[in-house]
Coordinates of C-alpha atoms in Angstrom, one line a residue:
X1 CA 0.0 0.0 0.0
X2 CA 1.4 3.2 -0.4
X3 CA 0.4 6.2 1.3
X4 CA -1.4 9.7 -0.6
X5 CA -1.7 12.6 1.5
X6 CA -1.6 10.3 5.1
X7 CA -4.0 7.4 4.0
X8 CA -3.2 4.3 3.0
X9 CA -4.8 3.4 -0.6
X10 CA -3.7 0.6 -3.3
X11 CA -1.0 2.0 -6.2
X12 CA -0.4 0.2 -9.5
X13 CA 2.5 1.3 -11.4
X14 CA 3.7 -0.5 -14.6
X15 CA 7.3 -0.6 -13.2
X16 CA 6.2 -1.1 -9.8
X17 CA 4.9 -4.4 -11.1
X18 CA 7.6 -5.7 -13.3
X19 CA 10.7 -4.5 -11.3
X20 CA 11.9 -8.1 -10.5
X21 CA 11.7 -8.9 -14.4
X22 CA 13.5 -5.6 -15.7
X23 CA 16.2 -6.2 -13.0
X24 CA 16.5 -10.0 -14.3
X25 CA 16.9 -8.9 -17.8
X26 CA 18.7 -5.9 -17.1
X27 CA 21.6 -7.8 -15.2
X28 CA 21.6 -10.6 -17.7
X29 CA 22.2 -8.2 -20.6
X30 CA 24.9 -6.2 -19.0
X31 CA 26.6 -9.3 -18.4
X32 CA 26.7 -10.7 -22.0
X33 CA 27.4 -7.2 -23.0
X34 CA 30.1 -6.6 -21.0
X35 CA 31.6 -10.4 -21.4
X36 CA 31.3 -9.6 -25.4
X37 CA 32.7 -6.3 -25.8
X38 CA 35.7 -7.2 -23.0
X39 CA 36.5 -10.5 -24.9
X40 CA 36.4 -9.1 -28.4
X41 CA 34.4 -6.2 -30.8
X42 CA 32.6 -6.6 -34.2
X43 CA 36.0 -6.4 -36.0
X44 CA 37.0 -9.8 -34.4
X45 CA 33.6 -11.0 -34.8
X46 CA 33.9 -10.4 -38.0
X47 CA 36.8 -12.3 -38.4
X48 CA 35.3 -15.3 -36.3
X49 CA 32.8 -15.3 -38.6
X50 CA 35.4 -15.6 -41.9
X51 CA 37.4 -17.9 -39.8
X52 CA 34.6 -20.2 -39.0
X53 CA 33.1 -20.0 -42.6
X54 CA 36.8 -21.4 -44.0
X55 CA 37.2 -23.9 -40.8
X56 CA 40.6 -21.7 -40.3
X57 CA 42.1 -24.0 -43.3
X58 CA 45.0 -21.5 -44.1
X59 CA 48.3 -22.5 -45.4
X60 CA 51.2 -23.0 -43.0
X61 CA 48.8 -23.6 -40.2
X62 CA 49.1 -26.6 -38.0
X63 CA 46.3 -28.6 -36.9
X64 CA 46.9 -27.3 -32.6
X65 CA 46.6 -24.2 -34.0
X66 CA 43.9 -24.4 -36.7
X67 CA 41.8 -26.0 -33.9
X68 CA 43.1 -23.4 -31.2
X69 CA 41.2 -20.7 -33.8
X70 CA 38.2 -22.4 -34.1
X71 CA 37.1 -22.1 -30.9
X72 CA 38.4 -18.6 -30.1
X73 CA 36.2 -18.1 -33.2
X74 CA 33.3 -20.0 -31.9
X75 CA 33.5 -18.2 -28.3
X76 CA 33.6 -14.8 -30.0
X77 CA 30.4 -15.8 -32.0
X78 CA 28.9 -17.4 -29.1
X79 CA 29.4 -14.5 -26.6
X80 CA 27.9 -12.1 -29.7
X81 CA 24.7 -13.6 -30.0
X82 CA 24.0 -14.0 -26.3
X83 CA 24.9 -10.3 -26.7
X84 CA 22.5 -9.6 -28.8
X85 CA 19.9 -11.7 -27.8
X86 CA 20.1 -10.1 -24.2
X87 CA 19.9 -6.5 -26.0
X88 CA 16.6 -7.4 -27.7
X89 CA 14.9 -9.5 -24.4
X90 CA 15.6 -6.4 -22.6
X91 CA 14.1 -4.4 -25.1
X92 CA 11.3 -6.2 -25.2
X93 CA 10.6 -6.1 -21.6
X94 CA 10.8 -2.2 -22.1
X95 CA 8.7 -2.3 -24.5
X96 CA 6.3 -4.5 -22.4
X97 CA 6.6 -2.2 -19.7
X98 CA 5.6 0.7 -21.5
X99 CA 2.9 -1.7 -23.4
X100 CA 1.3 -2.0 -19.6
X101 CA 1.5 1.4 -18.3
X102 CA -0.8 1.7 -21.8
X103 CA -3.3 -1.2 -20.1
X104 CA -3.0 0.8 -16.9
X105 CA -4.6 4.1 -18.6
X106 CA -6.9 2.6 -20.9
X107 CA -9.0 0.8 -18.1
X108 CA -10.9 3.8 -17.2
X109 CA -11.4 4.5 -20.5
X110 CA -13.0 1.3 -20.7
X111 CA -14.5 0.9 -17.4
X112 CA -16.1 4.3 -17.3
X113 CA -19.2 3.5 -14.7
X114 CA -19.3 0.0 -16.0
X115 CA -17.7 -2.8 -17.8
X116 CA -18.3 -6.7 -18.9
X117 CA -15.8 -8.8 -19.6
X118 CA -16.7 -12.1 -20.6
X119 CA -14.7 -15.4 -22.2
X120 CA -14.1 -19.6 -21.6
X121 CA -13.3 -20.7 -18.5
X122 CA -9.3 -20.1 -17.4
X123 CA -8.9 -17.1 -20.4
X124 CA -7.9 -14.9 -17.3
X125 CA -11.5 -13.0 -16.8
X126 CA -11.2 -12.8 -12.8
X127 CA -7.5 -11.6 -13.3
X128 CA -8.1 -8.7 -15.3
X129 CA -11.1 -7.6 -13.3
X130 CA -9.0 -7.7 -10.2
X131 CA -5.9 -6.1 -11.7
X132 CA -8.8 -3.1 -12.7
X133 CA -10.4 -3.4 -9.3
X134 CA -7.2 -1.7 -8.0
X135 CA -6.1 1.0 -11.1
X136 CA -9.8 2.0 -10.5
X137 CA -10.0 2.5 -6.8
X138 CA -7.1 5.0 -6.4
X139 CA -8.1 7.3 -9.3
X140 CA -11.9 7.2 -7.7
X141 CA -10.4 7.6 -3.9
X142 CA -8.9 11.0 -5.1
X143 CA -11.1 12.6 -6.7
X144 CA -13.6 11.8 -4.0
X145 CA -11.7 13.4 -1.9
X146 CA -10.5 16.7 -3.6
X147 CA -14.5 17.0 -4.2
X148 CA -15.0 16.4 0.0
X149 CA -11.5 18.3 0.5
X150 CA -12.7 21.6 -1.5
X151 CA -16.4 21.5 -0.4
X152 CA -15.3 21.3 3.5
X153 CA -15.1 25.1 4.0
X154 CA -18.7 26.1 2.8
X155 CA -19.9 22.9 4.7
X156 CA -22.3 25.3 6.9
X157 CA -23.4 27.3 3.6
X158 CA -24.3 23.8 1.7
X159 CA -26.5 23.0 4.9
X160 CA -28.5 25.9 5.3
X161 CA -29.3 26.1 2.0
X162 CA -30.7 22.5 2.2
X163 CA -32.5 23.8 5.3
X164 CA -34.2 26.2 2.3
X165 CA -34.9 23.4 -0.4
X166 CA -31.9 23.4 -1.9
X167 CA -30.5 20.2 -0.5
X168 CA -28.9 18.7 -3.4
X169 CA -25.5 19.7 -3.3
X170 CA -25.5 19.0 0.9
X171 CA -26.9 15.4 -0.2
X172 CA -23.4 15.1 -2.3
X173 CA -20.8 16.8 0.2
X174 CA -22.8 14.3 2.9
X175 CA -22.3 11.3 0.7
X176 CA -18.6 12.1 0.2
X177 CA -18.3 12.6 4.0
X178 CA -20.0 9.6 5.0
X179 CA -17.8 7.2 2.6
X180 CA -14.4 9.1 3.9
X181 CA -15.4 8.6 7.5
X182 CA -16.5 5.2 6.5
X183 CA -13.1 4.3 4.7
X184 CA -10.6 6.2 6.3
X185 CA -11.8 6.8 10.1
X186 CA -13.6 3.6 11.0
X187 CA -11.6 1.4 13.5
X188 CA -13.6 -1.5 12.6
X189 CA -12.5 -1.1 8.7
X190 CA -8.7 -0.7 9.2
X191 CA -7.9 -4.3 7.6
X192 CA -10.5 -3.1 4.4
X193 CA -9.3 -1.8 1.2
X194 CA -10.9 1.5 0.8
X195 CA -13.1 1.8 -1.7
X196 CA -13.1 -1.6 -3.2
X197 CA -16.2 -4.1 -2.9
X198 CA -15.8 -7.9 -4.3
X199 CA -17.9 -11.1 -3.8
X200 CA -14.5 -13.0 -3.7
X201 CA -11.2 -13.5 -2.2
X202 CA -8.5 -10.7 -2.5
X203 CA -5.8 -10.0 -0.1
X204 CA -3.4 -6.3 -0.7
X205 CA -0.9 -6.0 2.1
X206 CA -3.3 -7.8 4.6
X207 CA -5.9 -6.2 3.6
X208 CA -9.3 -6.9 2.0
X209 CA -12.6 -5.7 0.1
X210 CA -15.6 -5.0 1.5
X211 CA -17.6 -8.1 0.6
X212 CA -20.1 -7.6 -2.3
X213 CA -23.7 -8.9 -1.8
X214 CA -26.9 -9.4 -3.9
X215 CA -28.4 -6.7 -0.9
X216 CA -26.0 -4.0 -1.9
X217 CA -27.8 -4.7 -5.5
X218 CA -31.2 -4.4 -4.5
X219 CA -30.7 -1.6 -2.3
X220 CA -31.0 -3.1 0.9
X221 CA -27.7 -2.8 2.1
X222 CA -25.5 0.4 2.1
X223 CA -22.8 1.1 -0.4
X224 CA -20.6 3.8 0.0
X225 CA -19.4 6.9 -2.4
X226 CA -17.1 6.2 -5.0
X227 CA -17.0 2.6 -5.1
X228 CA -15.0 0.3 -7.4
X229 CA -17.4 -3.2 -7.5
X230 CA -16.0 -6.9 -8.8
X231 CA -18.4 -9.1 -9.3
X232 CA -16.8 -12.2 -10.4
X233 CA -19.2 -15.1 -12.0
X234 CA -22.7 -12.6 -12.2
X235 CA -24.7 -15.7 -12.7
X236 CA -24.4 -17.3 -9.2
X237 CA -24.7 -13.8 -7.5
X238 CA -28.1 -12.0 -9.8
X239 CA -31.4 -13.4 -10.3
X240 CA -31.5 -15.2 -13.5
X241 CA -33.8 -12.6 -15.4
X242 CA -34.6 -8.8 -15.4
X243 CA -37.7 -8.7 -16.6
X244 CA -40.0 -6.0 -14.7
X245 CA -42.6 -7.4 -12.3
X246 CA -45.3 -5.7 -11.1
X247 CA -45.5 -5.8 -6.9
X248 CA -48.0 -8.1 -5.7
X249 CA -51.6 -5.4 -5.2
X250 CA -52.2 -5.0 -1.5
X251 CA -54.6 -7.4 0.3
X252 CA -58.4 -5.7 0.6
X253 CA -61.9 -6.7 1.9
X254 CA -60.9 -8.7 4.4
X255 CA -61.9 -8.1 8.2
X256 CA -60.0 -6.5 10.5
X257 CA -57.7 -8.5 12.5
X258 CA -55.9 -8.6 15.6
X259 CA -53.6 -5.3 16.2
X260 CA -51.3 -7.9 18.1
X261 CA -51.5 -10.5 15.1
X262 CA -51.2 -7.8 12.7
X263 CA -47.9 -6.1 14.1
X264 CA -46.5 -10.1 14.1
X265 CA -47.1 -10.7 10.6
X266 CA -45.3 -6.9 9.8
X267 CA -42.2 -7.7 11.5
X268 CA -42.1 -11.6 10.2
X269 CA -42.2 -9.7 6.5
X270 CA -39.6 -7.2 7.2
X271 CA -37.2 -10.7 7.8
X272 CA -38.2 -12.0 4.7
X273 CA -36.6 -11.7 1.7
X274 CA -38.8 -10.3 -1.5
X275 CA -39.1 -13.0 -4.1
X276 CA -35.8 -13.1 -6.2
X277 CA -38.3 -12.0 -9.4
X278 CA -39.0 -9.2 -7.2
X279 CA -36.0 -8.3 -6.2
X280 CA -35.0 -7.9 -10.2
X281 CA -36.8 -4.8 -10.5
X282 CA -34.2 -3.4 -7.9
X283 CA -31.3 -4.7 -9.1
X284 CA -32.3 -3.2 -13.1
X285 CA -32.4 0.0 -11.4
X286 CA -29.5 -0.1 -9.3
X287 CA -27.5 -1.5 -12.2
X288 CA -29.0 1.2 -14.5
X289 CA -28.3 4.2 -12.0
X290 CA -25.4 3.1 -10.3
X291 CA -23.2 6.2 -11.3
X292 CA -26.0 8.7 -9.7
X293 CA -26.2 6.7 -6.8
X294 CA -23.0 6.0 -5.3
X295 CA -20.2 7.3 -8.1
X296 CA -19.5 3.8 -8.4
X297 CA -18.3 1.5 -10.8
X298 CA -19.1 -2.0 -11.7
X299 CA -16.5 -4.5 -13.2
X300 CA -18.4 -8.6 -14.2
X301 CA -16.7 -10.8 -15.4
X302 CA -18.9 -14.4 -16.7
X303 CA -19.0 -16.9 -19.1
X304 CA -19.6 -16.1 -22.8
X305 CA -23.0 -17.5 -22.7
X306 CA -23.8 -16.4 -19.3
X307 CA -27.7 -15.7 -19.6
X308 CA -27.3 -12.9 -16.7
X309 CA -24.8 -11.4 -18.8
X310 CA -26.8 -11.3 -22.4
X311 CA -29.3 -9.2 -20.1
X312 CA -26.4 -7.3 -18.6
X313 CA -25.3 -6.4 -21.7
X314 CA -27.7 -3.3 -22.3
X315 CA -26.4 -1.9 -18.7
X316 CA -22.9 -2.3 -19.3
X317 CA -21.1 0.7 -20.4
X318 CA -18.3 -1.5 -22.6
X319 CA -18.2 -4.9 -23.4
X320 CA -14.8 -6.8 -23.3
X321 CA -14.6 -10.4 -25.1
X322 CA -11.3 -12.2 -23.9
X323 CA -9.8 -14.7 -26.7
X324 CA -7.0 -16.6 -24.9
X325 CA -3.7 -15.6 -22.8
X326 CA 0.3 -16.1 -24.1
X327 CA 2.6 -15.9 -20.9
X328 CA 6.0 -14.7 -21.9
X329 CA 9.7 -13.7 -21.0
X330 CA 9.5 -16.2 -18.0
X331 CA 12.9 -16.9 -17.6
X332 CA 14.2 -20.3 -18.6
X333 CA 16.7 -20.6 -15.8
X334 CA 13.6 -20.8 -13.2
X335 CA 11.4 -23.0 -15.4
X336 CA 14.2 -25.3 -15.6
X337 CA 15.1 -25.2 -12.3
X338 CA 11.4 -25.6 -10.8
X339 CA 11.3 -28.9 -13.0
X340 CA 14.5 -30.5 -11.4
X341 CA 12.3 -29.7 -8.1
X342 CA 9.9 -31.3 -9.1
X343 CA 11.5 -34.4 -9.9
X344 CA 13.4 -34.2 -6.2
X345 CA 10.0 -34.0 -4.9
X346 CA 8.8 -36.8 -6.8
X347 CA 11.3 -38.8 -5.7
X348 CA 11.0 -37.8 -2.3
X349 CA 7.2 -38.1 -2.1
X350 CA 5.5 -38.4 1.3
X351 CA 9.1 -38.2 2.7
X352 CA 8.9 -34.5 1.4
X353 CA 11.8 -32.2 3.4
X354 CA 10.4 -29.0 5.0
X355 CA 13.0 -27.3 3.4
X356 CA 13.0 -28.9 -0.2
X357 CA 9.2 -27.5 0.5
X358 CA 10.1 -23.9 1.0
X359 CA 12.4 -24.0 -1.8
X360 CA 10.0 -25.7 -4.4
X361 CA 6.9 -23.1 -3.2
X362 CA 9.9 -19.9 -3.4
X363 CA 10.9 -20.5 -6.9
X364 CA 7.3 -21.7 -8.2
X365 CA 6.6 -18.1 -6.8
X366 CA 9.0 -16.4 -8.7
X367 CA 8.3 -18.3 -11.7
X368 CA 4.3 -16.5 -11.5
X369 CA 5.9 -13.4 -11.1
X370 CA 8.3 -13.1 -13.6
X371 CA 6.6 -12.3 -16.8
X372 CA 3.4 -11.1 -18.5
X373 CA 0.7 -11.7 -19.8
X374 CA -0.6 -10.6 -23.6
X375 CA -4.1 -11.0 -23.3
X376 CA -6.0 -10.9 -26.6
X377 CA -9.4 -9.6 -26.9
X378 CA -12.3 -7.6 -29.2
X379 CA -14.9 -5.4 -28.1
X380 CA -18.6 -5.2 -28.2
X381 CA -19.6 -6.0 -31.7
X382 CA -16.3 -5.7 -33.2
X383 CA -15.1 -8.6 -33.9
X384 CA -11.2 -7.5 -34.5
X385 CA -8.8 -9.2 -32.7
X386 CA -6.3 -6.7 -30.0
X387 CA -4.4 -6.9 -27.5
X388 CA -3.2 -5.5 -24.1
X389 CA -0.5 -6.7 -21.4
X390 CA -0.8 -7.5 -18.5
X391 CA 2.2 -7.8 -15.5
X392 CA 2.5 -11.2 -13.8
X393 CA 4.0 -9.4 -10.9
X394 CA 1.2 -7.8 -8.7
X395 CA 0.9 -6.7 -5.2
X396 CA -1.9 -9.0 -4.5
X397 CA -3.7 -12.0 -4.2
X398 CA -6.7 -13.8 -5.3
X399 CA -8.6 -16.4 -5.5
X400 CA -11.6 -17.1 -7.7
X401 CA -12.1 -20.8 -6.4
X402 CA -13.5 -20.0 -3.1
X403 CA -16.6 -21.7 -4.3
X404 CA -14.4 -24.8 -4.3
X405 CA -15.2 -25.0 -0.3
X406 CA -19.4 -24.3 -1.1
X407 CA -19.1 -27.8 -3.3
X408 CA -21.5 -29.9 -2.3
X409 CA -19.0 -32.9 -2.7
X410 CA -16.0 -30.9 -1.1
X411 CA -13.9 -32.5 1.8
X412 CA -15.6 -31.9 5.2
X413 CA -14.3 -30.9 8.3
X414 CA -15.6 -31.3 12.1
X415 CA -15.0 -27.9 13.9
X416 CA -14.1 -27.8 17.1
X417 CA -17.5 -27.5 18.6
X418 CA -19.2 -30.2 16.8
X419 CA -16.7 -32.5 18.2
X420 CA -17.8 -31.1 21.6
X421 CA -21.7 -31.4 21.1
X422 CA -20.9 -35.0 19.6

């Protein structure tokens, strides 16, 4: 986290999140360069390259020597094209860099107060939503509060004109006020990521969303200003339909009953929940209105032929279709080297060492990291084929499986208490 003005907020840089792979790169091509150009320069390689081509058959030469200028020739050659190479994988990683600082601003762009992005299962759907999720939330946190910051002085003016009937920009400056206080000065939110609302697992620096319900969706629940909302897999979350449904007509004609009976039945209907078809009406609103509402923004990511999302579609600002996902510039040294520990693990099996444990998780970790991700994609309608990078190295965590533990057939567990009841 890193802190704006004395509060703690998320920040996404494009170098912040490739540093590990520019250093990698950078230190690998300084080596080769510096092993090249100390060892030889482009006349010698030059003359490598004319003494390779002939095999060093000159007249008067014995075979120690002839053989002695081979490989001199073939080191020279060798050490130029790991040179080079180096030169161009770091260039590309520059290029890359500057390729995701592009991603970075073209999100808003894209997001605006909404955006869908659907695709096949494992395309990398959840990913980009979360990697948005956090762009989004520090852009929205400050203007919120330069708007809050600036109106705090007339404060007492925008309340007694409200007093008058002219409440609405006191109804803003409140709402700004209330979210601040909510993100920044409640005790009980200090392990919350300001600003950011999802309906599953994210971790930034300890730190987590608000959870995202269907009752912030049908207005039940609060949400606060300036909101940046991930709703990952709509269809298990929204009603399956949006079609408009006419509340039930209120019951008439029927004698008057018991005040005591009566008051029962009103409090036993405030704890039930409105039929989901209901509840639809809401949520079309909500989704419809968000902007004017809260100032938020909603991110969904679903399947292609998510039936919640074909309805979606008319409420979502812009429409991202995800193709497939290339990983690249991972470097070889740690693929190769996580595959020999895999085969001591193998070997090993139940036997597994603590430490070759530690070791195996350290470099699989660094072998996520290092790289990125060329996502390909069209949007809306359009049906030509872009793409955008994205960094392998983030500053957080997620996990879009969580439902894994809601399977019906998952492993169960006996908690503590069970065992104690049993």
């Amino acid at each position: 986290m890193k802190k704006q003005g004395g509060l703690w907020e998320p920040n996404i840089t494009a170098f912040g999140c490739t540093k590990k792979l520019f250093i990698y790169y950078f230190i690998r091509a300084a080596i080769w360069t510096a092993a090249f150009w100390i060892v030889a320069d482009l006349r010698l390689f030059v003359r490598a390259l004319d003494m390779v081509a002939c095999l060093a058959d000159f007249e008067g030469i014995d075979l120690f020597l002839r053989a002695r200028l081979l490989a001199e020739s073939a080191l020279i050659i060798f050490l130029f094209f790991k040179f080079l190479f180096s030169v161009k994988d770091l260039y590309g990683v520059i290029v890359n860099i500057r390729r995701i600082g592009q991603t970075i601003r073209q999100i808003p762009v894209w997001a605006g107060c909404s955006l869908g992005i659907d695709g096949e299962q494992g395309v990398g759907k959840t990913r980009f939503m979360t990697f948005s999720l956090f762009v989004l939330s520090k852009a929205k946190l400050e203007r919120m509060r330069l708007k809050y910051y600036l109106d705090c002085p007339i404060k007492s003016e925008l309340e007694a004109k409200a007093r008058n009937g002219d409440e609405f920009k006191w109804v803003k400056f409140k709402a700004r006020e209330e979210a601040y206080n909510f993100y920044y000065n409640n005790e009980k939110n200090k392990d919350r990521l300001p600003g950011i609302y999802a309906d599953y697992v994210v971790t930034y620096d300890g730190k987590k969303p608000y959870e995202l319900k269907l009752e912030h969706f049908t207005m039940q629940e609060k949400i606060y200003e300036s909101n940046v909302k991930g709703l990952a897999e709509a269809d298990n979350v929204l009603p399956n339909t949006f079609r408009k449904v006419k509340p039930p007509a209120p019951e008439t004609n029927k004698p008057e009953e018991d005040k005591k009976e009566k008051d029962d039945k009103n409090k036993k209907k405030k704890k039930e929940k409105p039929p989901a078809d209901t509840r639809a009406n809401d949520i079309d609103e909500y989704l419809g209105l968000d902007r004017q509402y809260t100032d938020g923004t909603l991110l969904v990511d679903t399947h292609a032929n998510g039936s919640v999302f074909k309805s979606m579609r008319d409420t979502q600002r812009t429409v991202l279709h995800l193709e497939r996902s290339e990983y690249r510039y991972t470097p070889k040294i740690l693929l190769k080297w996580l595959d020999h520990l895999e085969k001591k693990v193998h070997k090993a099996g139940k036997r597994t060492s603590i430490r070759l444990r530690k070791r195996y998780l350290f470099v699989e970790r660094l072998t996520k990291e290092m790289g990125i991700t060329r996502e390909y994609y069209t949007i809306g309608k359009e049906r030509e084929e872009k793409f955008m990078v994205l960094p392998n190295e983030v500053p957080y965590a997620y996990d879009d499986t969580a439902l894994k533990s809601k399977y019906r057939h998952a492993p169960k567990i006996r908690k503590d208490k069970e065992e104690k009841n049993a």
